[in-house]
mmCIF file of C-alpha atoms in Angstrom:
data_model
loop_
_atom_site.group_PDB
_atom_site.id
_atom_site.type_symbol
_atom_site.label_atom_id
_atom_site.label_comp_id
_atom_site.label_asym_id
_atom_site.label_seq_id
_atom_site.Cartn_x
_atom_site.Cartn_y
_atom_site.Cartn_z
ATOM 1 C CA MET G 59 0.000 0.000 0.000
ATOM 2 C CA ARG G 60 2.814 2.383 0.995
ATOM 3 C CA GLN G 61 4.602 1.619 -2.272
ATOM 4 C CA ALA G 62 1.426 2.338 -4.235
ATOM 5 C CA LEU G 63 0.977 5.700 -2.477
ATOM 6 C CA ALA G 64 4.623 6.609 -3.101
ATOM 7 C CA TYR G 65 4.172 5.725 -6.772
ATOM 8 C CA PHE G 66 1.070 7.900 -7.038
ATOM 9 C CA GLU G 67 2.821 10.861 -5.372
ATOM 10 C CA GLN G 68 5.695 10.473 -7.837
ATOM 11 C CA LEU G 69 3.237 10.259 -10.730
ATOM 12 C CA LYS G 70 1.569 13.510 -9.614
ATOM 13 C CA ASP G 71 4.812 15.384 -10.222
ATOM 14 C CA SER G 72 5.610 13.843 -13.574
ATOM 15 C CA GLN G 73 5.192 16.077 -16.634
ATOM 16 C CA ASP G 74 2.451 14.208 -18.456
ATOM 17 C CA ALA G 75 0.529 12.516 -15.603
ATOM 18 C CA TRP G 76 -2.266 15.094 -15.907
ATOM 19 C CA HIS G 77 -2.733 14.144 -19.576
ATOM 20 C CA VAL G 78 -2.993 10.425 -18.785
ATOM 21 C CA CYS G 79 -5.488 11.139 -15.994
ATOM 22 C CA ALA G 80 -7.514 13.579 -18.105
ATOM 23 C CA GLU G 81 -7.857 10.963 -20.832
ATOM 24 C CA ALA G 82 -8.816 8.290 -18.291
ATOM 25 C CA LEU G 83 -11.594 10.471 -16.886
ATOM 26 C CA ALA G 84 -12.891 11.655 -20.246
ATOM 27 C CA LYS G 85 -13.042 8.111 -21.668
ATOM 28 C CA GLY G 86 -14.109 6.372 -18.437
ATOM 29 C CA ILE G 87 -11.190 3.958 -18.751
ATOM 30 C CA TYR G 88 -11.091 2.897 -15.079
ATOM 31 C CA SER G 89 -13.910 1.505 -12.974
ATOM 32 C CA ASP G 90 -11.979 1.432 -9.683
ATOM 33 C CA ASP G 91 -13.205 4.289 -7.447
ATOM 34 C CA HIS G 92 -9.801 4.960 -5.908
ATOM 35 C CA VAL G 93 -8.146 5.256 -9.311
ATOM 36 C CA LYS G 94 -10.841 7.731 -10.446
ATOM 37 C CA PHE G 95 -10.342 9.713 -7.246
ATOM 38 C CA PHE G 96 -6.592 9.747 -7.822
ATOM 39 C CA CYS G 97 -7.059 10.983 -11.414
ATOM 40 C CA PHE G 98 -9.007 13.958 -10.067
ATOM 41 C CA GLN G 99 -6.259 14.533 -7.482
ATOM 42 C CA VAL G 100 -3.648 14.687 -10.249
ATOM 43 C CA LEU G 101 -5.759 17.239 -12.180
ATOM 44 C CA GLU G 102 -6.263 19.208 -8.958
ATOM 45 C CA HIS G 103 -2.490 19.259 -8.350
ATOM 46 C CA GLN G 104 -1.853 20.407 -11.933
ATOM 47 C CA ILE G 105 -4.428 23.223 -11.798
ATOM 48 C CA LYS G 106 -3.278 24.374 -8.362
ATOM 49 C CA PHE G 107 0.490 24.366 -8.837
ATOM 50 C CA ARG G 108 1.452 23.934 -12.483
ATOM 51 C CA TYR G 109 -1.373 25.321 -14.591
ATOM 52 C CA ALA G 110 0.654 28.213 -16.014
ATOM 53 C CA MET G 111 3.130 25.657 -17.446
ATOM 54 C CA LEU G 112 0.455 24.271 -19.766
ATOM 55 C CA THR G 113 -0.014 25.611 -23.291
ATOM 56 C CA ALA G 114 -3.319 27.206 -24.301
ATOM 57 C CA VAL G 115 -4.206 23.995 -26.174
ATOM 58 C CA GLN G 116 -3.471 21.865 -23.097
ATOM 59 C CA GLN G 117 -5.539 24.174 -20.878
ATOM 60 C CA GLN G 118 -8.411 23.824 -23.336
ATOM 61 C CA LEU G 119 -8.040 20.050 -23.061
ATOM 62 C CA VAL G 120 -8.461 20.252 -19.271
ATOM 63 C CA ARG G 121 -11.688 22.254 -19.731
ATOM 64 C CA GLU G 122 -12.985 19.792 -22.306
ATOM 65 C CA THR G 123 -12.084 16.817 -20.090
ATOM 66 C CA LEU G 124 -14.134 18.165 -17.206
ATOM 67 C CA MET G 125 -17.146 18.891 -19.415
ATOM 68 C CA THR G 126 -16.937 15.450 -21.089
ATOM 69 C CA TRP G 127 -16.783 13.782 -17.668
ATOM 70 C CA LEU G 128 -19.765 15.850 -16.492
ATOM 71 C CA GLN G 129 -21.756 14.855 -19.579
ATOM 72 C CA SER G 130 -20.969 11.175 -18.976
ATOM 73 C CA GLN G 131 -22.379 11.415 -15.433
ATOM 74 C CA LEU G 132 -25.848 12.071 -16.825
ATOM 75 C CA MET G 133 -25.819 8.774 -18.723
ATOM 76 C CA ASN G 134 -24.019 6.390 -16.359
ATOM 77 C CA ALA G 135 -26.062 3.521 -14.926
ATOM 78 C CA GLN G 136 -24.942 4.373 -11.363
ATOM 79 C CA PRO G 137 -23.901 7.720 -9.876
ATOM 80 C CA GLU G 138 -20.306 8.027 -8.691
ATOM 81 C CA LYS G 139 -19.581 7.567 -4.982
ATOM 82 C CA THR G 140 -20.031 10.736 -2.932
ATOM 83 C CA PHE G 141 -16.288 11.146 -2.255
ATOM 84 C CA ILE G 142 -15.591 11.188 -6.012
ATOM 85 C CA ARG G 143 -18.384 13.705 -6.669
ATOM 86 C CA ASN G 144 -17.005 15.964 -3.924
ATOM 87 C CA LYS G 145 -13.482 15.749 -5.337
ATOM 88 C CA ALA G 146 -14.786 16.462 -8.852
ATOM 89 C CA ALA G 147 -16.660 19.501 -7.501
ATOM 90 C CA GLN G 148 -13.419 20.767 -5.908
ATOM 91 C CA VAL G 149 -11.610 20.426 -9.247
ATOM 92 C CA PHE G 150 -14.416 22.263 -11.072
ATOM 93 C CA ALA G 151 -14.248 25.008 -8.413
ATOM 94 C CA LEU G 152 -10.468 25.311 -8.786
ATOM 95 C CA MET G 153 -10.869 25.563 -12.539
ATOM 96 C CA PHE G 154 -13.521 28.249 -12.043
ATOM 97 C CA VAL G 155 -11.297 30.312 -9.744
ATOM 98 C CA THR G 156 -8.368 29.963 -12.165
ATOM 99 C CA GLU G 157 -10.203 30.701 -15.427
ATOM 100 C CA TYR G 158 -13.506 32.527 -14.819
ATOM 101 C CA LEU G 159 -12.034 36.040 -15.046
ATOM 102 C CA THR G 160 -9.949 35.265 -18.119
ATOM 103 C CA LYS G 161 -10.551 32.232 -20.345
ATOM 104 C CA TRP G 162 -13.846 30.785 -19.111
ATOM 105 C CA PRO G 163 -16.384 33.578 -18.442
ATOM 106 C CA LYS G 164 -19.229 31.246 -19.561
ATOM 107 C CA PHE G 165 -18.350 28.620 -16.916
ATOM 108 C CA PHE G 166 -21.839 28.498 -15.371
ATOM 109 C CA PHE G 167 -23.633 28.828 -18.690
ATOM 110 C CA ASP G 168 -21.677 25.841 -20.025
ATOM 111 C CA ILE G 169 -22.379 23.720 -16.939
ATOM 112 C CA LEU G 170 -26.097 24.566 -16.851
ATOM 113 C CA THR G 171 -26.383 23.848 -20.577
ATOM 114 C CA VAL G 172 -25.018 20.342 -19.972
ATOM 115 C CA VAL G 173 -26.859 19.466 -16.748
ATOM 116 C CA GLY G 174 -30.274 21.086 -17.315
ATOM 117 C CA LEU G 175 -32.537 19.615 -14.640
ATOM 118 C CA ASN G 176 -31.032 16.116 -14.787
ATOM 119 C CA PRO G 177 -30.831 15.036 -11.111
ATOM 120 C CA ARG G 178 -27.239 13.740 -11.348
ATOM 121 C CA GLY G 179 -26.147 16.859 -13.165
ATOM 122 C CA VAL G 180 -27.931 19.095 -10.658
ATOM 123 C CA ASP G 181 -26.197 17.262 -7.798
ATOM 124 C CA LEU G 182 -22.756 17.989 -9.290
ATOM 125 C CA TYR G 183 -23.697 21.593 -10.116
ATOM 126 C CA LEU G 184 -24.777 22.225 -6.503
ATOM 127 C CA ARG G 185 -21.671 20.521 -5.082
ATOM 128 C CA THR G 186 -19.543 22.704 -7.380
ATOM 129 C CA LEU G 187 -21.296 25.854 -6.112
ATOM 130 C CA MET G 188 -20.562 24.863 -2.497
ATOM 131 C CA ALA G 189 -16.931 24.175 -3.439
ATOM 132 C CA ILE G 190 -16.744 27.624 -5.094
ATOM 133 C CA ASP G 191 -18.190 29.137 -1.913
ATOM 134 C CA ALA G 192 -15.382 27.423 0.052
ATOM 135 C CA GLU G 193 -12.737 28.760 -2.368
ATOM 136 C CA VAL G 194 -14.046 32.307 -2.790
ATOM 137 C CA VAL G 195 -16.313 33.282 0.110
ATOM 138 C CA ASP G 196 -15.677 31.147 3.216
ATOM 139 C CA ARG G 197 -14.372 33.507 5.889
ATOM 140 C CA ASP G 198 -12.860 30.699 7.952
ATOM 141 C CA ILE G 199 -10.217 30.055 5.299
ATOM 142 C CA VAL G 200 -7.142 32.295 5.474
ATOM 143 C CA HIS G 201 -6.298 33.817 2.081
ATOM 144 C CA THR G 202 -3.271 35.744 0.857
ATOM 145 C CA ALA G 203 -3.757 39.412 -0.116
ATOM 146 C CA GLU G 204 -3.579 38.378 -3.780
ATOM 147 C CA GLU G 205 -6.238 35.674 -3.322
ATOM 148 C CA THR G 206 -8.480 38.098 -1.434
ATOM 149 C CA ARG G 207 -8.201 40.643 -4.252
ATOM 150 C CA ARG G 208 -8.950 37.932 -6.843
ATOM 151 C CA ASN G 209 -11.941 36.649 -4.820
ATOM 152 C CA THR G 210 -13.413 40.149 -4.546
ATOM 153 C CA LEU G 211 -13.070 40.574 -8.306
ATOM 154 C CA ILE G 212 -14.711 37.172 -8.919
ATOM 155 C CA LYS G 213 -17.697 38.088 -6.713
ATOM 156 C CA ASP G 214 -18.079 41.510 -8.377
ATOM 157 C CA THR G 215 -17.969 39.907 -11.834
ATOM 158 C CA MET G 216 -20.442 37.186 -10.831
ATOM 159 C CA ARG G 217 -22.875 39.813 -9.482
ATOM 160 C CA GLU G 218 -22.706 41.636 -12.821
ATOM 161 C CA GLN G 219 -22.732 38.670 -15.173
ATOM 162 C CA CYS G 220 -24.367 35.545 -13.805
ATOM 163 C CA ILE G 221 -25.937 35.741 -10.329
ATOM 164 C CA PRO G 222 -29.504 36.407 -11.611
ATOM 165 C CA SER G 223 -29.200 33.326 -13.870
ATOM 166 C CA LEU G 224 -27.874 31.215 -10.990
ATOM 167 C CA VAL G 225 -30.722 32.340 -8.729
ATOM 168 C CA GLU G 226 -33.195 31.428 -11.473
ATOM 169 C CA SER G 227 -31.597 27.969 -11.708
ATOM 170 C CA TRP G 228 -31.958 27.511 -7.908
ATOM 171 C CA TYR G 229 -35.624 28.421 -8.085
ATOM 172 C CA GLU G 230 -36.148 25.932 -10.929
ATOM 173 C CA ILE G 231 -34.344 23.179 -8.984
ATOM 174 C CA LEU G 232 -36.367 23.828 -5.810
ATOM 175 C CA HIS G 233 -39.614 24.032 -7.745
ATOM 176 C CA THR G 234 -38.859 20.834 -9.678
ATOM 177 C CA TYR G 235 -37.582 18.648 -6.840
ATOM 178 C CA GLN G 236 -39.234 19.919 -3.644
ATOM 179 C CA HIS G 237 -41.802 17.076 -3.665
ATOM 180 C CA SER G 238 -39.754 14.336 -5.301
ATOM 181 C CA ASN G 239 -36.095 14.610 -4.238
ATOM 182 C CA SER G 240 -35.465 15.898 -0.719
ATOM 183 C CA GLU G 241 -31.683 15.423 -0.998
ATOM 184 C CA LEU G 242 -31.337 17.751 -4.011
ATOM 185 C CA THR G 243 -33.792 20.231 -2.465
ATOM 186 C CA CYS G 244 -31.760 20.372 0.763
ATOM 187 C CA GLN G 245 -28.509 20.753 -1.199
ATOM 188 C CA CYS G 246 -30.064 23.653 -3.114
ATOM 189 C CA LEU G 247 -31.313 25.323 0.092
ATOM 190 C CA GLU G 248 -27.773 25.059 1.458
ATOM 191 C CA VAL G 249 -26.424 26.804 -1.665
ATOM 192 C CA VAL G 250 -29.003 29.618 -1.367
ATOM 193 C CA GLY G 251 -28.108 30.066 2.314
ATOM 194 C CA ALA G 252 -24.388 30.221 1.488
ATOM 195 C CA PHE G 253 -24.685 32.719 -1.373
ATOM 196 C CA VAL G 254 -27.326 35.020 0.133
ATOM 197 C CA SER G 255 -24.720 36.767 2.318
ATOM 198 C CA TRP G 256 -23.075 38.509 -0.679
ATOM 199 C CA ILE G 257 -25.643 38.691 -3.486
ATOM 200 C CA ASP G 258 -28.486 41.166 -3.993
ATOM 201 C CA LEU G 259 -31.038 40.143 -1.350
ATOM 202 C CA SER G 260 -34.023 41.188 -3.470
ATOM 203 C CA LEU G 261 -33.257 38.212 -5.750
ATOM 204 C CA ILE G 262 -34.113 35.875 -2.828
ATOM 205 C CA ALA G 263 -36.214 37.933 -0.372
ATOM 206 C CA ASN G 264 -39.217 38.117 -2.691
ATOM 207 C CA ASP G 265 -42.667 36.541 -2.630
ATOM 208 C CA ARG G 266 -42.024 33.572 -4.910
ATOM 209 C CA PHE G 267 -38.803 32.481 -3.172
ATOM 210 C CA VAL G 268 -39.832 33.172 0.423
ATOM 211 C CA ASN G 269 -43.252 31.546 -0.032
ATOM 212 C CA MET G 270 -41.583 28.407 -1.317
ATOM 213 C CA LEU G 271 -39.153 28.378 1.638
ATOM 214 C CA LEU G 272 -42.010 28.872 4.077
ATOM 215 C CA GLY G 273 -43.784 25.942 2.421
ATOM 216 C CA HIS G 274 -40.685 23.828 3.092
ATOM 217 C CA MET G 275 -40.980 24.670 6.806
ATOM 218 C CA SER G 276 -44.016 22.361 6.917
ATOM 219 C CA VAL G 277 -42.201 19.423 5.267
ATOM 220 C CA GLU G 278 -40.333 17.270 7.758
ATOM 221 C CA VAL G 279 -37.413 16.291 5.502
ATOM 222 C CA LEU G 280 -36.851 19.878 4.292
ATOM 223 C CA ARG G 281 -37.603 22.083 7.277
ATOM 224 C CA GLU G 282 -34.195 22.033 9.009
ATOM 225 C CA GLU G 283 -32.430 23.205 5.847
ATOM 226 C CA ALA G 284 -35.252 25.705 5.117
ATOM 227 C CA CYS G 285 -34.826 27.054 8.658
ATOM 228 C CA ASP G 286 -31.102 27.638 8.092
ATOM 229 C CA CYS G 287 -31.803 29.295 4.745
ATOM 230 C CA LEU G 288 -34.376 31.686 6.284
ATOM 231 C CA PHE G 289 -31.852 32.445 9.040
ATOM 232 C CA GLU G 290 -29.277 33.557 6.429
ATOM 233 C CA ILE G 291 -31.887 35.755 4.713
ATOM 234 C CA VAL G 292 -32.907 37.375 8.026
ATOM 235 C CA ASN G 293 -29.253 37.853 8.993
ATOM 236 C CA LYS G 294 -28.442 39.853 5.857
ATOM 237 C CA GLY G 295 -27.926 43.586 6.374
ATOM 238 C CA MET G 296 -30.742 45.722 4.961
ATOM 239 C CA ASP G 297 -32.784 48.871 5.538
ATOM 240 C CA PRO G 298 -34.205 48.694 9.126
ATOM 241 C CA ILE G 299 -37.834 49.367 8.125
ATOM 242 C CA ASP G 300 -37.637 46.732 5.372
ATOM 243 C CA LYS G 301 -36.019 44.273 7.805
ATOM 244 C CA THR G 302 -38.872 44.726 10.311
ATOM 245 C CA LYS G 303 -41.444 44.144 7.543
ATOM 246 C CA LEU G 304 -39.624 41.031 6.325
ATOM 247 C CA VAL G 305 -39.315 39.506 9.811
ATOM 248 C CA GLU G 306 -42.943 40.266 10.661
ATOM 249 C CA SER G 307 -44.269 38.752 7.431
ATOM 250 C CA LEU G 308 -42.186 35.600 8.055
ATOM 251 C CA CYS G 309 -43.453 35.378 11.641
ATOM 252 C CA GLN G 310 -47.090 35.674 10.589
ATOM 253 C CA VAL G 311 -46.781 32.719 8.232
ATOM 254 C CA LEU G 312 -44.745 30.616 10.705
ATOM 255 C CA GLN G 313 -47.272 31.301 13.449
ATOM 256 C CA ALA G 314 -50.204 30.450 11.162
ATOM 257 C CA ALA G 315 -48.451 27.156 10.326
ATOM 258 C CA GLY G 316 -48.411 26.299 14.051
ATOM 259 C CA LEU G 317 -44.625 26.555 14.402
ATOM 260 C CA PHE G 318 -44.853 28.820 17.462
ATOM 261 C CA SER G 319 -46.508 26.012 19.453
ATOM 262 C CA ILE G 320 -43.276 24.682 20.924
ATOM 263 C CA GLN G 321 -44.933 22.236 23.327
ATOM 264 C CA GLN G 322 -46.374 20.184 20.469
ATOM 265 C CA GLU G 323 -42.989 19.770 18.749
ATOM 266 C CA GLU G 324 -40.958 16.676 19.630
ATOM 267 C CA ASP G 325 -38.125 16.973 17.097
ATOM 268 C CA VAL G 326 -35.275 18.574 19.071
ATOM 269 C CA ASP G 327 -32.978 18.836 16.003
ATOM 270 C CA PHE G 328 -35.561 20.958 14.228
ATOM 271 C CA LEU G 329 -36.298 23.008 17.364
ATOM 272 C CA SER G 330 -32.586 23.737 17.723
ATOM 273 C CA ARG G 331 -32.531 25.197 14.175
ATOM 274 C CA PHE G 332 -35.839 26.978 14.793
ATOM 275 C CA SER G 333 -34.444 28.507 17.996
ATOM 276 C CA LYS G 334 -31.453 29.787 15.999
ATOM 277 C CA LEU G 335 -33.869 31.312 13.446
ATOM 278 C CA VAL G 336 -35.966 33.047 16.156
ATOM 279 C CA ASN G 337 -32.731 34.306 17.719
ATOM 280 C CA GLY G 338 -31.656 35.707 14.330
ATOM 281 C CA MET G 339 -35.035 37.389 13.810
ATOM 282 C CA GLY G 340 -34.993 38.893 17.325
ATOM 283 C CA GLN G 341 -31.435 40.197 17.083
ATOM 284 C CA SER G 342 -32.098 41.605 13.587
ATOM 285 C CA LEU G 343 -35.108 43.513 14.907
ATOM 286 C CA ILE G 344 -33.037 44.885 17.792
ATOM 287 C CA ILE G 345 -30.356 46.126 15.363
ATOM 288 C CA SER G 346 -33.126 47.766 13.300
ATOM 289 C CA TRP G 347 -34.576 49.396 16.444
ATOM 290 C CA SER G 348 -31.155 50.795 17.422
ATOM 291 C CA ARG G 349 -30.601 52.222 13.944
ATOM 292 C CA LEU G 350 -34.062 53.827 13.877
ATOM 293 C CA VAL G 351 -33.547 55.382 17.317
ATOM 294 C CA LYS G 352 -30.204 56.765 16.148
ATOM 295 C CA VAL G 353 -31.854 58.623 13.251
ATOM 296 C CA SER G 354 -34.830 59.671 15.445
ATOM 297 C CA ASP G 355 -37.416 57.731 13.408
ATOM 298 C CA MET G 356 -39.781 57.362 16.363
ATOM 299 C CA LYS G 357 -42.636 55.781 14.433
ATOM 300 C CA GLY G 358 -40.328 53.133 12.946
ATOM 301 C CA ALA G 359 -38.651 52.551 16.321
ATOM 302 C CA GLN G 360 -42.004 52.095 18.044
ATOM 303 C CA ASP G 361 -43.264 49.624 15.409
ATOM 304 C CA THR G 362 -40.028 47.655 15.645
ATOM 305 C CA LEU G 363 -40.096 47.617 19.448
ATOM 306 C CA GLN G 364 -43.636 46.210 19.322
ATOM 307 C CA ALA G 365 -42.401 43.521 16.912
ATOM 308 C CA ILE G 366 -39.576 42.661 19.344
ATOM 309 C CA GLU G 367 -41.936 42.521 22.338
ATOM 310 C CA SER G 368 -44.367 40.247 20.492
ATOM 311 C CA LYS G 369 -41.540 37.648 20.217
ATOM 312 C CA GLY G 370 -41.088 37.639 24.023
ATOM 313 C CA PRO G 371 -43.381 34.676 24.840
ATOM 314 C CA LEU G 372 -41.816 32.517 22.079
ATOM 315 C CA MET G 373 -38.318 33.487 23.222
ATOM 316 C CA LEU G 374 -39.130 32.464 26.829
ATOM 317 C CA GLN G 375 -40.609 29.124 25.716
ATOM 318 C CA LEU G 376 -37.408 28.316 23.818
ATOM 319 C CA LEU G 377 -35.213 29.530 26.699
ATOM 320 C CA ALA G 378 -37.081 27.288 29.143
ATOM 321 C CA HIS G 379 -36.703 24.181 26.941
ATOM 322 C CA GLU G 380 -34.944 21.289 28.668
ATOM 323 C CA ASP G 381 -32.655 20.675 25.677
ATOM 324 C CA ASP G 382 -29.468 22.744 26.034
ATOM 325 C CA ASP G 383 -28.964 23.281 22.287
ATOM 326 C CA ILE G 384 -32.429 24.796 21.971
ATOM 327 C CA SER G 385 -32.156 27.075 25.010
ATOM 328 C CA SER G 386 -28.561 28.174 24.310
ATOM 329 C CA ASN G 387 -29.428 29.166 20.700
ATOM 330 C CA ILE G 388 -31.823 31.869 21.950
ATOM 331 C CA ILE G 389 -29.550 33.434 24.594
ATOM 332 C CA GLY G 390 -28.235 36.194 22.295
ATOM 333 C CA PHE G 391 -31.775 37.508 21.707
ATOM 334 C CA CYS G 392 -32.581 37.310 25.448
ATOM 335 C CA TYR G 393 -29.479 39.282 26.391
ATOM 336 C CA ASP G 394 -30.060 41.974 23.740
ATOM 337 C CA TYR G 395 -33.754 42.185 24.636
ATOM 338 C CA LEU G 396 -32.995 42.858 28.308
ATOM 339 C CA HIS G 397 -30.446 45.465 27.243
ATOM 340 C CA ILE G 398 -32.927 47.413 25.110
ATOM 341 C CA LEU G 399 -35.621 47.192 27.766
ATOM 342 C CA LYS G 400 -33.199 49.006 30.069
ATOM 343 C CA GLN G 401 -32.381 51.500 27.324
ATOM 344 C CA ALA G 402 -36.013 52.056 26.386
ATOM 345 C CA GLY G 403 -36.964 52.391 30.038
ATOM 346 C CA SER G 404 -34.306 55.012 30.713
ATOM 347 C CA THR G 405 -35.022 57.013 27.575
ATOM 348 C CA GLY G 406 -38.752 57.137 28.178
ATOM 349 C CA ALA G 407 -41.810 57.305 25.995
ATOM 350 C CA ALA G 408 -40.012 58.822 23.010
ATOM 351 C CA TYR G 409 -38.639 55.370 22.134
ATOM 352 C CA GLY G 410 -41.923 53.598 22.247
ATOM 353 C CA GLN G 411 -42.348 52.955 25.957
#
């Protein structure tokens, strides 16, 4: 085994290994999962460390290899193992980061043209988007100054050129698969939640999208992911009056669906996510209230304070829950709520008291 690994490491660094591996993937030469995984690793290594050494023709071959492999996934009798799909998505994401701003501006258009709404294709498309999020957006990953500059440019270019089309594709995927494929629907909700932090919120925070997400809150296999997605939407910075309206409209629908009746809910995993969502809504309203007070918008501040106070009973129910995850997820809202009650009390009726 050790000899085999040493051989593979040596092969990675050889001049033409990438070509052998590209051909193997494009033609489906090997059936062994570990060999396929290794072929993707070799391509990954080439793109990451030695891509500039390739000629324009060779770089084109890498692009064509990936698209041929993607096309073959739609026709194969069995989908690839998850670890191969994840590795493929990482390689697609690396290729995107390397080429999107220069040689491959139609990256997403090309992928969507191939995959359409084919479930296997959609799976790989969504995995690739999450891998791109990890490469370009994830704040937990430390980037060099050069990478940060490149990532900012990629996001700016995506906003201008393709984000509306991507959002449309997410809506189509959710609409198509929400009743028939919970795995793809949850993957898509995860993508929306990841991207919403840096794209134009109006593309997502609109009636057709939000109504669909709220519908998912009543479906057991979708509601945890829908909860997280709504949390990301609520967490996004926006005008304080608009934020209050958004939170209140969400709360009305959630309450009408019976989701505020905590005692009837036995699923602690869902309640933990729901508690996080209520915490996000409460803290967002408090930020809006503070901003409105600062600009002396007393009517807006009063409306927002009433919205905050109306969440009090729900907040206390979640805080009193015997499950630690559920009660700890709401503590931020509790703390901020007590703080503004003190503030509002000391500043008097002008702030809505």
